[in-house]
Every structure is written in C-alpha cells, then in structure tokens.
Amino acid sequence: MAKRDAMILGVVLAGLAAFGTPAQAASELVVNGGFEQQDFAGWISGGDTDFNLVNCTGGGQTAFAGSCSAAIGSLSDSSLVQSVNVGAAGLTYNLSFAFQSDGAAGSSFSVSFGGQTLVSMPSPGESPYTLYQFSGQTTGADMLLAFSFASPGGTLYLDAVSVTAVPEPATMGLMGAGLLVLGAAARRRVKQA
C-alpha cells in the first residue's frame, strides 16, 4: 500500500507542478500580425482602402519588426479587422501593436478589442513607432480586433500586432486545488481497501 500511496502522491505533485508554475509562453493568435506575408491576408479591409498597402523594407519605410508594415493612407475612414479565436471567456489576454504617425492634419486612429475601445486618437501627432500593450479578460471564444484609420494627405503605420491568451493564475490555482482534492480522495479510497 505504501508504494501505491507514493504513486498517487507523485501524480498529485506532478499535476501541481504543471499547474502551479508560471504559464508558458502563449501562442500567437493573430494571423499575419506583422504583415510579413506582404499583404493583408488574415485581415478584413473596409472603407476607403485605395491608398492602404503593405510596405516592406526596401520601399523607403522600415518596419517596427520584421521587414513589412501596414501603411495606411486612406483619404477617409478605413479599417483592418480580424476575428481572434482566444479559446474561451475568462482568460487573460495580452494585446500589443506598434503604431507610427506622420502627423498629417485630419488623421485619426482608434483600436478596439472585443467591443472595448483601447485607443482613440482623433489627431495623432507626428511620432516614431510606439509599442502599445494592453491586458484584460477575454469575454468569449472569439473577439473582434478592429483598427480604424483616416489619413488624408499623410500615412499611418501599423506593425507587430499580437494577441495571446493564457489562463488566469487564479484558475491555475483552482485547478491545482482540485488535483489535491482528487489525490486526497484517491488516497482515502486506497486506505479503506
């Protein structure tokens, strides 16, 4: 019986080690977030898209990361939208992207994720690439990521769009506690036998 108890305890401890350690790097959920496919594959373009393109190094504009970026020169409102499968509600998401503006008059830029506005710039000033980062709770298995632009007479740049989702540490703790309860119940059953 001592050998069986040791085996049950080993399984419980292995489970706790798996769930009690920090979450491993979550996988990337955005398709073509760096525009490295040299097009808008994975994205739905809307509005005035006549002057929106993917610009790769060698065309005069360098990217924030990799060799390509989205160059938005729409005269009126345009958008890039992607439905991101985050897996489930109640996870912690991490969203990041790099944005650059040439400061042209009449420009605007906004970002929303899951219906929540994260950035709203009615007149973004001239700036080098700036990395924006957000974290929050997922609200469902799929969440809409939407970038809205207008840049009459100028260009806005977007690159390195990333979304990852990982279980909350509290969820991991609950899973570990559940494993402890299961281990204790199994141990009691073994002692009673």
Short mmCIF file of N, CA and C in Angstrom, two decimals:
data_model
loop_
_atom_site.label_atom_id
_atom_site.label_comp_id
_atom_site.label_asym_id
_atom_site.label_seq_id
_atom_site.Cartn_x
_atom_site.Cartn_y
_atom_site.Cartn_z
N MET A 1 0.81 -1.19 0.00
CA MET A 1 0.00 0.00 0.00
C MET A 1 0.86 1.25 0.00
N ALA A 2 2.00 1.26 0.67
CA ALA A 2 2.86 2.43 0.73
C ALA A 2 3.35 2.80 -0.67
N LYS A 3 3.59 1.79 -1.51
CA LYS A 3 4.04 2.04 -2.88
C LYS A 3 2.93 2.74 -3.67
N ARG A 4 1.69 2.28 -3.48
CA ARG A 4 0.55 2.87 -4.18
C ARG A 4 0.32 4.31 -3.70
N ASP A 5 0.44 4.56 -2.38
CA ASP A 5 0.30 5.92 -1.84
C ASP A 5 1.35 6.85 -2.43
N ALA A 6 2.57 6.33 -2.52
CA ALA A 6 3.66 7.13 -3.08
C ALA A 6 3.38 7.47 -4.54
N MET A 7 2.80 6.51 -5.28
CA MET A 7 2.48 6.74 -6.69
C MET A 7 1.38 7.81 -6.82
N ILE A 8 0.34 7.73 -5.99
CA ILE A 8 -0.75 8.71 -6.03
C ILE A 8 -0.20 10.09 -5.67
N LEU A 9 0.62 10.17 -4.64
CA LEU A 9 1.22 11.43 -4.23
C LEU A 9 2.08 12.00 -5.36
N GLY A 10 2.81 11.15 -6.05
CA GLY A 10 3.64 11.58 -7.17
C GLY A 10 2.80 12.18 -8.29
N VAL A 11 1.65 11.56 -8.60
CA VAL A 11 0.77 12.09 -9.64
C VAL A 11 0.22 13.45 -9.23
N VAL A 12 -0.20 13.57 -7.97
CA VAL A 12 -0.72 14.84 -7.47
C VAL A 12 0.35 15.92 -7.53
N LEU A 13 1.56 15.62 -7.08
CA LEU A 13 2.64 16.60 -7.11
C LEU A 13 3.01 17.00 -8.53
N ALA A 14 3.00 16.04 -9.45
CA ALA A 14 3.29 16.35 -10.85
C ALA A 14 2.22 17.28 -11.41
N GLY A 15 0.97 17.03 -11.06
CA GLY A 15 -0.12 17.90 -11.50
C GLY A 15 0.03 19.29 -10.95
N LEU A 16 0.39 19.40 -9.66
CA LEU A 16 0.59 20.72 -9.06
C LEU A 16 1.76 21.44 -9.70
N ALA A 17 2.81 20.72 -10.00
CA ALA A 17 3.96 21.34 -10.65
C ALA A 17 3.58 21.88 -12.02
N ALA A 18 2.76 21.13 -12.74
CA ALA A 18 2.35 21.56 -14.07
C ALA A 18 1.46 22.79 -14.01
N PHE A 19 0.55 22.84 -13.03
CA PHE A 19 -0.39 23.94 -12.96
C PHE A 19 0.05 25.06 -12.03
N GLY A 20 1.00 24.82 -11.18
CA GLY A 20 1.41 25.83 -10.21
C GLY A 20 2.55 26.69 -10.70
N THR A 21 3.18 26.32 -11.82
CA THR A 21 4.28 27.11 -12.34
C THR A 21 3.72 28.20 -13.24
N PRO A 22 4.49 29.25 -13.48
CA PRO A 22 4.01 30.31 -14.36
C PRO A 22 3.66 29.74 -15.73
N ALA A 23 2.65 30.35 -16.34
CA ALA A 23 2.20 29.88 -17.65
C ALA A 23 3.34 30.01 -18.66
N GLN A 24 3.45 29.03 -19.51
CA GLN A 24 4.46 29.08 -20.55
C GLN A 24 4.03 30.10 -21.58
N ALA A 25 4.93 30.45 -22.45
CA ALA A 25 4.62 31.43 -23.48
C ALA A 25 3.40 30.98 -24.27
N ALA A 26 2.43 31.85 -24.34
CA ALA A 26 1.21 31.53 -25.07
C ALA A 26 1.48 31.70 -26.56
N SER A 27 0.76 30.96 -27.37
CA SER A 27 0.98 31.04 -28.80
C SER A 27 0.28 32.26 -29.40
N GLU A 28 0.82 32.72 -30.50
CA GLU A 28 0.29 33.88 -31.20
C GLU A 28 -1.07 33.56 -31.82
N LEU A 29 -2.05 34.43 -31.62
CA LEU A 29 -3.40 34.19 -32.11
C LEU A 29 -3.78 35.05 -33.31
N VAL A 30 -3.03 36.11 -33.59
CA VAL A 30 -3.32 36.98 -34.73
C VAL A 30 -2.66 36.39 -35.99
N VAL A 31 -3.42 36.35 -37.06
CA VAL A 31 -2.90 35.89 -38.35
C VAL A 31 -2.25 37.07 -39.06
N ASN A 32 -1.00 36.92 -39.46
CA ASN A 32 -0.28 37.93 -40.25
C ASN A 32 -0.23 39.29 -39.54
N GLY A 33 0.04 39.25 -38.23
CA GLY A 33 0.08 40.49 -37.45
C GLY A 33 1.25 41.40 -37.77
N GLY A 34 2.29 40.85 -38.39
CA GLY A 34 3.44 41.66 -38.79
C GLY A 34 3.41 42.00 -40.27
N PHE A 35 2.35 41.56 -40.96
CA PHE A 35 2.17 41.80 -42.39
C PHE A 35 3.34 41.26 -43.21
N GLU A 36 3.99 40.22 -42.66
CA GLU A 36 5.15 39.63 -43.34
C GLU A 36 4.76 38.79 -44.55
N GLN A 37 3.47 38.52 -44.73
CA GLN A 37 3.03 37.83 -45.95
C GLN A 37 2.96 38.82 -47.11
N GLN A 38 3.34 40.05 -46.87
CA GLN A 38 3.40 41.14 -47.84
C GLN A 38 2.03 41.50 -48.41
N ASP A 39 0.99 41.23 -47.61
CA ASP A 39 -0.37 41.62 -47.98
C ASP A 39 -1.21 41.65 -46.72
N PHE A 40 -2.52 41.83 -46.89
CA PHE A 40 -3.42 41.89 -45.74
C PHE A 40 -4.10 40.55 -45.46
N ALA A 41 -3.45 39.44 -45.83
CA ALA A 41 -4.02 38.11 -45.57
C ALA A 41 -4.34 37.97 -44.09
N GLY A 42 -5.52 37.41 -43.79
CA GLY A 42 -5.97 37.24 -42.41
C GLY A 42 -6.78 38.42 -41.90
N TRP A 43 -6.72 39.55 -42.59
CA TRP A 43 -7.42 40.77 -42.18
C TRP A 43 -8.57 41.04 -43.14
N ILE A 44 -9.60 41.70 -42.64
CA ILE A 44 -10.70 42.18 -43.48
C ILE A 44 -10.52 43.69 -43.57
N SER A 45 -10.33 44.18 -44.78
CA SER A 45 -10.17 45.62 -45.01
C SER A 45 -11.53 46.21 -45.33
N GLY A 46 -11.81 47.39 -44.78
CA GLY A 46 -13.08 48.04 -45.05
C GLY A 46 -12.91 49.53 -45.24
N GLY A 47 -13.94 50.17 -45.80
CA GLY A 47 -13.92 51.60 -46.02
C GLY A 47 -13.07 51.97 -47.21
N ASP A 48 -12.46 53.14 -47.14
CA ASP A 48 -11.61 53.67 -48.22
C ASP A 48 -10.24 53.02 -48.15
N THR A 49 -10.01 52.01 -48.96
CA THR A 49 -8.75 51.25 -48.91
C THR A 49 -7.84 51.53 -50.10
N ASP A 50 -8.18 52.53 -50.93
CA ASP A 50 -7.42 52.79 -52.16
C ASP A 50 -5.94 53.04 -51.91
N PHE A 51 -5.59 53.69 -50.80
CA PHE A 51 -4.19 54.03 -50.56
C PHE A 51 -3.60 53.26 -49.37
N ASN A 52 -4.21 52.13 -49.02
CA ASN A 52 -3.69 51.26 -47.96
C ASN A 52 -2.89 50.15 -48.60
N LEU A 53 -1.71 49.92 -48.09
CA LEU A 53 -0.86 48.87 -48.66
C LEU A 53 0.07 48.31 -47.60
N VAL A 54 0.71 47.21 -47.94
CA VAL A 54 1.75 46.66 -47.08
C VAL A 54 3.07 47.10 -47.67
N ASN A 55 3.87 47.77 -46.85
CA ASN A 55 5.15 48.32 -47.28
C ASN A 55 6.26 47.50 -46.65
N CYS A 56 7.17 47.00 -47.47
CA CYS A 56 8.27 46.18 -46.95
C CYS A 56 9.58 46.92 -47.10
N THR A 57 10.55 46.61 -46.25
CA THR A 57 11.86 47.25 -46.27
C THR A 57 12.40 47.22 -47.70
N GLY A 58 12.95 48.33 -48.10
CA GLY A 58 13.43 48.47 -49.46
C GLY A 58 12.55 49.47 -50.21
N GLY A 59 11.34 49.69 -49.69
CA GLY A 59 10.44 50.65 -50.30
C GLY A 59 10.56 52.03 -49.66
N GLY A 60 11.53 52.24 -48.81
CA GLY A 60 11.74 53.54 -48.19
C GLY A 60 11.30 53.60 -46.74
N GLN A 61 10.33 52.78 -46.33
CA GLN A 61 9.84 52.80 -44.95
C GLN A 61 10.25 51.52 -44.25
N THR A 62 10.92 51.64 -43.13
CA THR A 62 11.28 50.44 -42.38
C THR A 62 10.14 50.03 -41.47
N ALA A 63 10.11 48.79 -41.13
CA ALA A 63 9.07 48.25 -40.25
C ALA A 63 9.53 48.34 -38.79
N PHE A 64 8.58 48.21 -37.88
CA PHE A 64 8.91 48.16 -36.46
C PHE A 64 9.63 46.85 -36.14
N ALA A 65 9.13 45.75 -36.69
CA ALA A 65 9.72 44.42 -36.51
C ALA A 65 9.60 43.69 -37.85
N GLY A 66 10.50 42.78 -38.11
CA GLY A 66 10.45 42.09 -39.39
C GLY A 66 10.80 43.04 -40.51
N SER A 67 10.22 42.81 -41.70
CA SER A 67 10.55 43.67 -42.83
C SER A 67 9.34 44.38 -43.44
N CYS A 68 8.13 44.12 -42.94
CA CYS A 68 6.93 44.72 -43.53
C CYS A 68 6.07 45.40 -42.46
N SER A 69 5.25 46.35 -42.91
CA SER A 69 4.27 47.00 -42.05
C SER A 69 3.09 47.43 -42.90
N ALA A 70 1.96 47.70 -42.26
CA ALA A 70 0.80 48.24 -42.97
C ALA A 70 0.98 49.74 -43.06
N ALA A 71 0.85 50.28 -44.26
CA ALA A 71 0.93 51.71 -44.50
C ALA A 71 -0.46 52.18 -44.90
N ILE A 72 -1.08 52.99 -44.06
CA ILE A 72 -2.46 53.40 -44.27
C ILE A 72 -2.48 54.86 -44.72
N GLY A 73 -2.98 55.10 -45.93
CA GLY A 73 -3.06 56.45 -46.47
C GLY A 73 -4.46 56.80 -46.92
N SER A 74 -5.45 56.19 -46.29
CA SER A 74 -6.84 56.38 -46.69
C SER A 74 -7.26 57.84 -46.56
N LEU A 75 -8.00 58.32 -47.56
CA LEU A 75 -8.47 59.70 -47.55
C LEU A 75 -9.62 59.89 -46.57
N SER A 76 -10.42 58.83 -46.40
CA SER A 76 -11.50 58.86 -45.40
C SER A 76 -11.38 57.59 -44.57
N ASP A 77 -12.38 57.30 -43.77
CA ASP A 77 -12.30 56.18 -42.83
C ASP A 77 -12.04 54.84 -43.52
N SER A 78 -11.11 54.08 -42.94
CA SER A 78 -10.85 52.71 -43.37
C SER A 78 -10.58 51.87 -42.14
N SER A 79 -10.59 50.56 -42.31
CA SER A 79 -10.38 49.69 -41.14
C SER A 79 -9.67 48.41 -41.54
N LEU A 80 -9.01 47.83 -40.56
CA LEU A 80 -8.46 46.48 -40.63
C LEU A 80 -9.05 45.73 -39.45
N VAL A 81 -9.72 44.62 -39.72
CA VAL A 81 -10.44 43.88 -38.69
C VAL A 81 -10.07 42.41 -38.78
N GLN A 82 -9.97 41.76 -37.61
CA GLN A 82 -9.73 40.32 -37.56
C GLN A 82 -10.47 39.73 -36.38
N SER A 83 -11.14 38.61 -36.61
CA SER A 83 -11.77 37.87 -35.52
C SER A 83 -10.69 36.96 -34.93
N VAL A 84 -10.40 37.14 -33.66
CA VAL A 84 -9.32 36.41 -33.00
C VAL A 84 -9.93 35.33 -32.11
N ASN A 85 -9.56 34.08 -32.37
CA ASN A 85 -10.04 32.97 -31.54
C ASN A 85 -9.13 32.88 -30.32
N VAL A 86 -9.64 33.38 -29.18
CA VAL A 86 -8.86 33.40 -27.94
C VAL A 86 -9.06 32.14 -27.12
N GLY A 87 -10.01 31.28 -27.51
CA GLY A 87 -10.20 29.99 -26.84
C GLY A 87 -11.43 29.92 -25.96
N ALA A 88 -11.59 30.88 -25.06
CA ALA A 88 -12.72 30.83 -24.12
C ALA A 88 -12.79 32.16 -23.37
N ALA A 89 -13.91 32.38 -22.72
CA ALA A 89 -14.05 33.54 -21.83
C ALA A 89 -13.27 33.27 -20.54
N GLY A 90 -12.85 34.34 -19.88
CA GLY A 90 -12.20 34.21 -18.58
C GLY A 90 -10.71 33.99 -18.62
N LEU A 91 -10.09 34.15 -19.79
CA LEU A 91 -8.64 34.04 -19.89
C LEU A 91 -8.04 35.45 -19.84
N THR A 92 -6.79 35.54 -19.51
CA THR A 92 -6.10 36.82 -19.58
C THR A 92 -5.54 36.98 -20.98
N TYR A 93 -5.89 38.09 -21.64
CA TYR A 93 -5.30 38.32 -22.96
C TYR A 93 -4.23 39.39 -22.84
N ASN A 94 -3.27 39.31 -23.74
CA ASN A 94 -2.24 40.33 -23.89
C ASN A 94 -2.28 40.77 -25.35
N LEU A 95 -2.50 42.04 -25.56
CA LEU A 95 -2.57 42.62 -26.90
C LEU A 95 -1.48 43.66 -27.02
N SER A 96 -0.76 43.63 -28.13
CA SER A 96 0.24 44.66 -28.39
C SER A 96 0.29 44.96 -29.88
N PHE A 97 0.72 46.17 -30.20
CA PHE A 97 0.92 46.58 -31.59
C PHE A 97 1.82 47.80 -31.60
N ALA A 98 2.46 48.04 -32.74
CA ALA A 98 3.30 49.22 -32.91
C ALA A 98 2.61 50.16 -33.88
N PHE A 99 2.60 51.45 -33.55
CA PHE A 99 1.92 52.46 -34.36
C PHE A 99 2.83 53.66 -34.56
N GLN A 100 2.79 54.21 -35.78
CA GLN A 100 3.56 55.40 -36.11
C GLN A 100 2.69 56.34 -36.93
N SER A 101 2.81 57.64 -36.67
CA SER A 101 2.05 58.65 -37.40
C SER A 101 2.99 59.70 -37.95
N ASP A 102 2.67 60.20 -39.16
CA ASP A 102 3.46 61.30 -39.71
C ASP A 102 2.87 62.66 -39.31
N GLY A 103 1.76 62.64 -38.55
CA GLY A 103 1.18 63.87 -38.01
C GLY A 103 0.37 64.67 -38.99
N ALA A 104 -0.02 64.10 -40.12
CA ALA A 104 -0.79 64.85 -41.11
C ALA A 104 -2.12 65.31 -40.53
N ALA A 105 -2.53 66.50 -40.91
CA ALA A 105 -3.80 67.07 -40.44
C ALA A 105 -4.96 66.20 -40.91
N GLY A 106 -5.96 66.05 -40.05
CA GLY A 106 -7.15 65.28 -40.39
C GLY A 106 -7.04 63.79 -40.15
N SER A 107 -5.88 63.35 -39.66
CA SER A 107 -5.70 61.92 -39.39
C SER A 107 -6.45 61.51 -38.14
N SER A 108 -6.79 60.22 -38.07
CA SER A 108 -7.37 59.66 -36.85
C SER A 108 -7.01 58.19 -36.77
N PHE A 109 -7.01 57.66 -35.55
CA PHE A 109 -6.63 56.26 -35.32
C PHE A 109 -7.35 55.78 -34.07
N SER A 110 -7.93 54.60 -34.15
CA SER A 110 -8.53 54.00 -32.96
C SER A 110 -8.41 52.49 -33.02
N VAL A 111 -8.46 51.88 -31.84
CA VAL A 111 -8.34 50.43 -31.71
C VAL A 111 -9.39 49.94 -30.72
N SER A 112 -10.06 48.84 -31.09
CA SER A 112 -10.97 48.21 -30.14
C SER A 112 -10.73 46.70 -30.17
N PHE A 113 -10.99 46.06 -29.04
CA PHE A 113 -10.84 44.61 -28.93
C PHE A 113 -12.02 44.09 -28.12
N GLY A 114 -12.76 43.18 -28.69
CA GLY A 114 -13.93 42.65 -28.01
C GLY A 114 -14.98 43.71 -27.72
N GLY A 115 -15.06 44.73 -28.57
CA GLY A 115 -16.04 45.80 -28.38
C GLY A 115 -15.60 46.90 -27.44
N GLN A 116 -14.45 46.77 -26.82
CA GLN A 116 -13.94 47.79 -25.89
C GLN A 116 -12.89 48.64 -26.59
N THR A 117 -13.09 49.96 -26.60
CA THR A 117 -12.12 50.86 -27.21
C THR A 117 -10.89 50.95 -26.32
N LEU A 118 -9.73 50.68 -26.90
CA LEU A 118 -8.47 50.72 -26.16
C LEU A 118 -7.68 51.98 -26.46
N VAL A 119 -7.79 52.48 -27.70
CA VAL A 119 -7.07 53.68 -28.11
C VAL A 119 -8.00 54.50 -28.98
N SER A 120 -8.01 55.81 -28.77
CA SER A 120 -8.76 56.72 -29.62
C SER A 120 -7.92 57.99 -29.78
N MET A 121 -7.41 58.20 -30.99
CA MET A 121 -6.60 59.37 -31.28
C MET A 121 -7.25 60.14 -32.43
N PRO A 122 -8.00 61.20 -32.12
CA PRO A 122 -8.65 61.95 -33.19
C PRO A 122 -7.65 62.71 -34.07
N SER A 123 -6.50 63.07 -33.54
CA SER A 123 -5.47 63.78 -34.32
C SER A 123 -4.09 63.35 -33.83
N PRO A 124 -3.64 62.15 -34.22
CA PRO A 124 -2.34 61.70 -33.73
C PRO A 124 -1.22 62.60 -34.26
N GLY A 125 -0.37 63.06 -33.35
CA GLY A 125 0.76 63.88 -33.75
C GLY A 125 1.86 63.04 -34.37
N GLU A 126 2.82 63.70 -34.93
CA GLU A 126 3.95 63.01 -35.53
C GLU A 126 4.69 62.24 -34.44
N SER A 127 4.99 60.98 -34.73
CA SER A 127 5.68 60.16 -33.73
C SER A 127 6.40 59.01 -34.41
N PRO A 128 7.49 58.57 -33.80
CA PRO A 128 8.13 57.34 -34.29
C PRO A 128 7.25 56.16 -33.87
N TYR A 129 7.63 54.97 -34.28
CA TYR A 129 6.88 53.79 -33.83
C TYR A 129 6.81 53.78 -32.31
N THR A 130 5.63 53.55 -31.80
CA THR A 130 5.40 53.41 -30.36
C THR A 130 4.72 52.08 -30.14
N LEU A 131 5.20 51.30 -29.18
CA LEU A 131 4.61 50.00 -28.87
C LEU A 131 3.53 50.20 -27.81
N TYR A 132 2.32 49.78 -28.12
CA TYR A 132 1.18 49.84 -27.20
C TYR A 132 0.91 48.43 -26.69
N GLN A 133 0.65 48.30 -25.38
CA GLN A 133 0.39 46.99 -24.78
C GLN A 133 -0.81 47.08 -23.84
N PHE A 134 -1.69 46.08 -23.93
CA PHE A 134 -2.89 46.01 -23.11
C PHE A 134 -3.08 44.59 -22.61
N SER A 135 -3.69 44.46 -21.44
CA SER A 135 -4.08 43.16 -20.89
C SER A 135 -5.50 43.28 -20.36
N GLY A 136 -6.23 42.18 -20.37
CA GLY A 136 -7.58 42.18 -19.85
C GLY A 136 -8.13 40.76 -19.85
N GLN A 137 -9.43 40.65 -19.63
CA GLN A 137 -10.10 39.36 -19.60
C GLN A 137 -10.83 39.11 -20.91
N THR A 138 -10.70 37.91 -21.44
CA THR A 138 -11.46 37.56 -22.64
C THR A 138 -12.93 37.44 -22.28
N THR A 139 -13.78 37.79 -23.24
CA THR A 139 -15.22 37.77 -22.99
C THR A 139 -15.93 36.65 -23.74
N GLY A 140 -15.21 35.92 -24.54
CA GLY A 140 -15.79 34.81 -25.30
C GLY A 140 -14.69 34.09 -26.05
N ALA A 141 -15.05 33.07 -26.80
CA ALA A 141 -14.06 32.29 -27.55
C ALA A 141 -13.48 33.09 -28.71
N ASP A 142 -14.28 33.97 -29.30
CA ASP A 142 -13.82 34.80 -30.42
C ASP A 142 -14.04 36.26 -30.05
N MET A 143 -13.02 37.08 -30.31
CA MET A 143 -13.12 38.52 -30.03
C MET A 143 -12.65 39.29 -31.26
N LEU A 144 -13.37 40.36 -31.59
CA LEU A 144 -13.07 41.16 -32.77
C LEU A 144 -12.01 42.21 -32.45
N LEU A 145 -10.93 42.19 -33.22
CA LEU A 145 -9.86 43.18 -33.11
C LEU A 145 -10.02 44.13 -34.28
N ALA A 146 -10.23 45.41 -34.01
CA ALA A 146 -10.51 46.38 -35.07
C ALA A 146 -9.62 47.62 -34.95
N PHE A 147 -8.94 47.94 -36.05
CA PHE A 147 -8.15 49.16 -36.17
C PHE A 147 -8.88 50.06 -37.16
N SER A 148 -9.13 51.31 -36.77
CA SER A 148 -9.79 52.27 -37.65
C SER A 148 -8.84 53.43 -37.92
N PHE A 149 -8.81 53.88 -39.19
CA PHE A 149 -7.85 54.89 -39.61
C PHE A 149 -8.51 55.91 -40.53
N ALA A 150 -7.92 57.08 -40.58
CA ALA A 150 -8.11 58.06 -41.65
C ALA A 150 -6.81 58.85 -41.71
N SER A 151 -6.32 59.09 -42.91
CA SER A 151 -5.06 59.82 -43.03
C SER A 151 -5.00 60.58 -44.34
N PRO A 152 -5.90 61.56 -44.54
CA PRO A 152 -5.85 62.34 -45.77
C PRO A 152 -4.57 63.17 -45.82
N GLY A 153 -3.81 62.98 -46.86
CA GLY A 153 -2.58 63.76 -47.01
C GLY A 153 -1.41 63.22 -46.21
N GLY A 154 -1.53 62.08 -45.59
CA GLY A 154 -0.43 61.52 -44.81
C GLY A 154 -0.49 60.01 -44.78
N THR A 155 0.32 59.42 -43.90
CA THR A 155 0.37 57.96 -43.77
C THR A 155 0.48 57.57 -42.31
N LEU A 156 -0.28 56.56 -41.93
CA LEU A 156 -0.19 55.94 -40.61
C LEU A 156 0.37 54.54 -40.81
N TYR A 157 1.19 54.08 -39.86
CA TYR A 157 1.82 52.77 -39.98
C TYR A 157 1.43 51.89 -38.80
N LEU A 158 1.18 50.63 -39.09
CA LEU A 158 0.82 49.64 -38.09
C LEU A 158 1.68 48.41 -38.29
N ASP A 159 2.19 47.84 -37.21
CA ASP A 159 3.04 46.66 -37.31
C ASP A 159 3.00 45.87 -35.99
N ALA A 160 3.51 44.67 -36.05
CA ALA A 160 3.72 43.81 -34.87
C ALA A 160 2.46 43.63 -34.03
N VAL A 161 1.32 43.40 -34.68
CA VAL A 161 0.06 43.18 -33.96
C VAL A 161 0.08 41.77 -33.37
N SER A 162 -0.15 41.67 -32.07
CA SER A 162 -0.05 40.39 -31.38
C SER A 162 -1.13 40.25 -30.32
N VAL A 163 -1.74 39.07 -30.26
CA VAL A 163 -2.67 38.74 -29.19
C VAL A 163 -2.33 37.34 -28.70
N THR A 164 -2.19 37.20 -27.39
CA THR A 164 -2.03 35.89 -26.75
C THR A 164 -3.05 35.80 -25.62
N ALA A 165 -3.41 34.59 -25.24
CA ALA A 165 -4.36 34.41 -24.13
C ALA A 165 -3.88 33.25 -23.28
N VAL A 166 -3.88 33.45 -21.97
CA VAL A 166 -3.44 32.42 -21.02
C VAL A 166 -4.43 32.35 -19.87
N PRO A 167 -4.58 31.17 -19.24
CA PRO A 167 -5.47 31.09 -18.07
C PRO A 167 -4.99 32.01 -16.96
N GLU A 168 -5.93 32.55 -16.22
CA GLU A 168 -5.63 33.38 -15.05
C GLU A 168 -4.85 32.58 -14.02
N PRO A 169 -3.92 33.18 -13.28
CA PRO A 169 -3.24 32.46 -12.20
C PRO A 169 -4.23 31.87 -11.20
N ALA A 170 -5.34 32.56 -10.95
CA ALA A 170 -6.34 32.03 -10.00
C ALA A 170 -6.95 30.75 -10.55
N THR A 171 -7.17 30.71 -11.86
CA THR A 171 -7.71 29.50 -12.49
C THR A 171 -6.71 28.36 -12.33
N MET A 172 -5.44 28.67 -12.53
CA MET A 172 -4.40 27.65 -12.37
C MET A 172 -4.39 27.14 -10.93
N GLY A 173 -4.55 28.05 -9.96
CA GLY A 173 -4.58 27.65 -8.55
C GLY A 173 -5.77 26.76 -8.25
N LEU A 174 -6.93 27.11 -8.81
CA LEU A 174 -8.12 26.28 -8.61
C LEU A 174 -7.92 24.88 -9.19
N MET A 175 -7.27 24.83 -10.34
CA MET A 175 -7.01 23.51 -10.94
C MET A 175 -6.07 22.70 -10.04
N GLY A 176 -5.08 23.37 -9.48
CA GLY A 176 -4.16 22.68 -8.57
C GLY A 176 -4.87 22.21 -7.31
N ALA A 177 -5.76 23.06 -6.76
CA ALA A 177 -6.53 22.67 -5.57
C ALA A 177 -7.42 21.47 -5.89
N GLY A 178 -8.00 21.47 -7.07
CA GLY A 178 -8.83 20.33 -7.50
C GLY A 178 -8.03 19.05 -7.56
N LEU A 179 -6.80 19.16 -8.05
CA LEU A 179 -5.93 17.98 -8.09
C LEU A 179 -5.61 17.47 -6.68
N LEU A 180 -5.40 18.40 -5.75
CA LEU A 180 -5.15 17.99 -4.37
C LEU A 180 -6.34 17.23 -3.79
N VAL A 181 -7.54 17.74 -4.03
CA VAL A 181 -8.76 17.08 -3.53
C VAL A 181 -8.88 15.68 -4.15
N LEU A 182 -8.65 15.58 -5.44
CA LEU A 182 -8.72 14.26 -6.10
C LEU A 182 -7.68 13.30 -5.53
N GLY A 183 -6.48 13.83 -5.30
CA GLY A 183 -5.43 12.99 -4.73
C GLY A 183 -5.79 12.51 -3.33
N ALA A 184 -6.35 13.42 -2.51
CA ALA A 184 -6.74 13.04 -1.14
C ALA A 184 -7.85 12.00 -1.17
N ALA A 185 -8.83 12.17 -2.08
CA ALA A 185 -9.93 11.20 -2.18
C ALA A 185 -9.41 9.84 -2.61
N ALA A 186 -8.49 9.83 -3.56
CA ALA A 186 -7.92 8.57 -4.03
C ALA A 186 -7.12 7.89 -2.92
N ARG A 187 -6.44 8.69 -2.14
CA ARG A 187 -5.64 8.13 -1.05
C ARG A 187 -6.55 7.50 0.01
N ARG A 188 -7.67 8.19 0.32
CA ARG A 188 -8.62 7.63 1.30
C ARG A 188 -9.18 6.30 0.80
N ARG A 189 -9.50 6.24 -0.48
CA ARG A 189 -10.03 5.00 -1.04
C ARG A 189 -9.03 3.86 -0.92
N VAL A 190 -7.76 4.19 -1.16
CA VAL A 190 -6.72 3.16 -1.07
C VAL A 190 -6.58 2.67 0.37
N LYS A 191 -6.64 3.57 1.35
CA LYS A 191 -6.52 3.18 2.76
C LYS A 191 -7.70 2.35 3.21
N GLN A 192 -8.89 2.63 2.68
CA GLN A 192 -10.08 1.88 3.07
C GLN A 192 -10.07 0.49 2.46
N ALA A 193 -9.38 0.30 1.36
CA ALA A 193 -9.38 -1.02 0.69
C ALA A 193 -8.52 -2.03 1.40
#
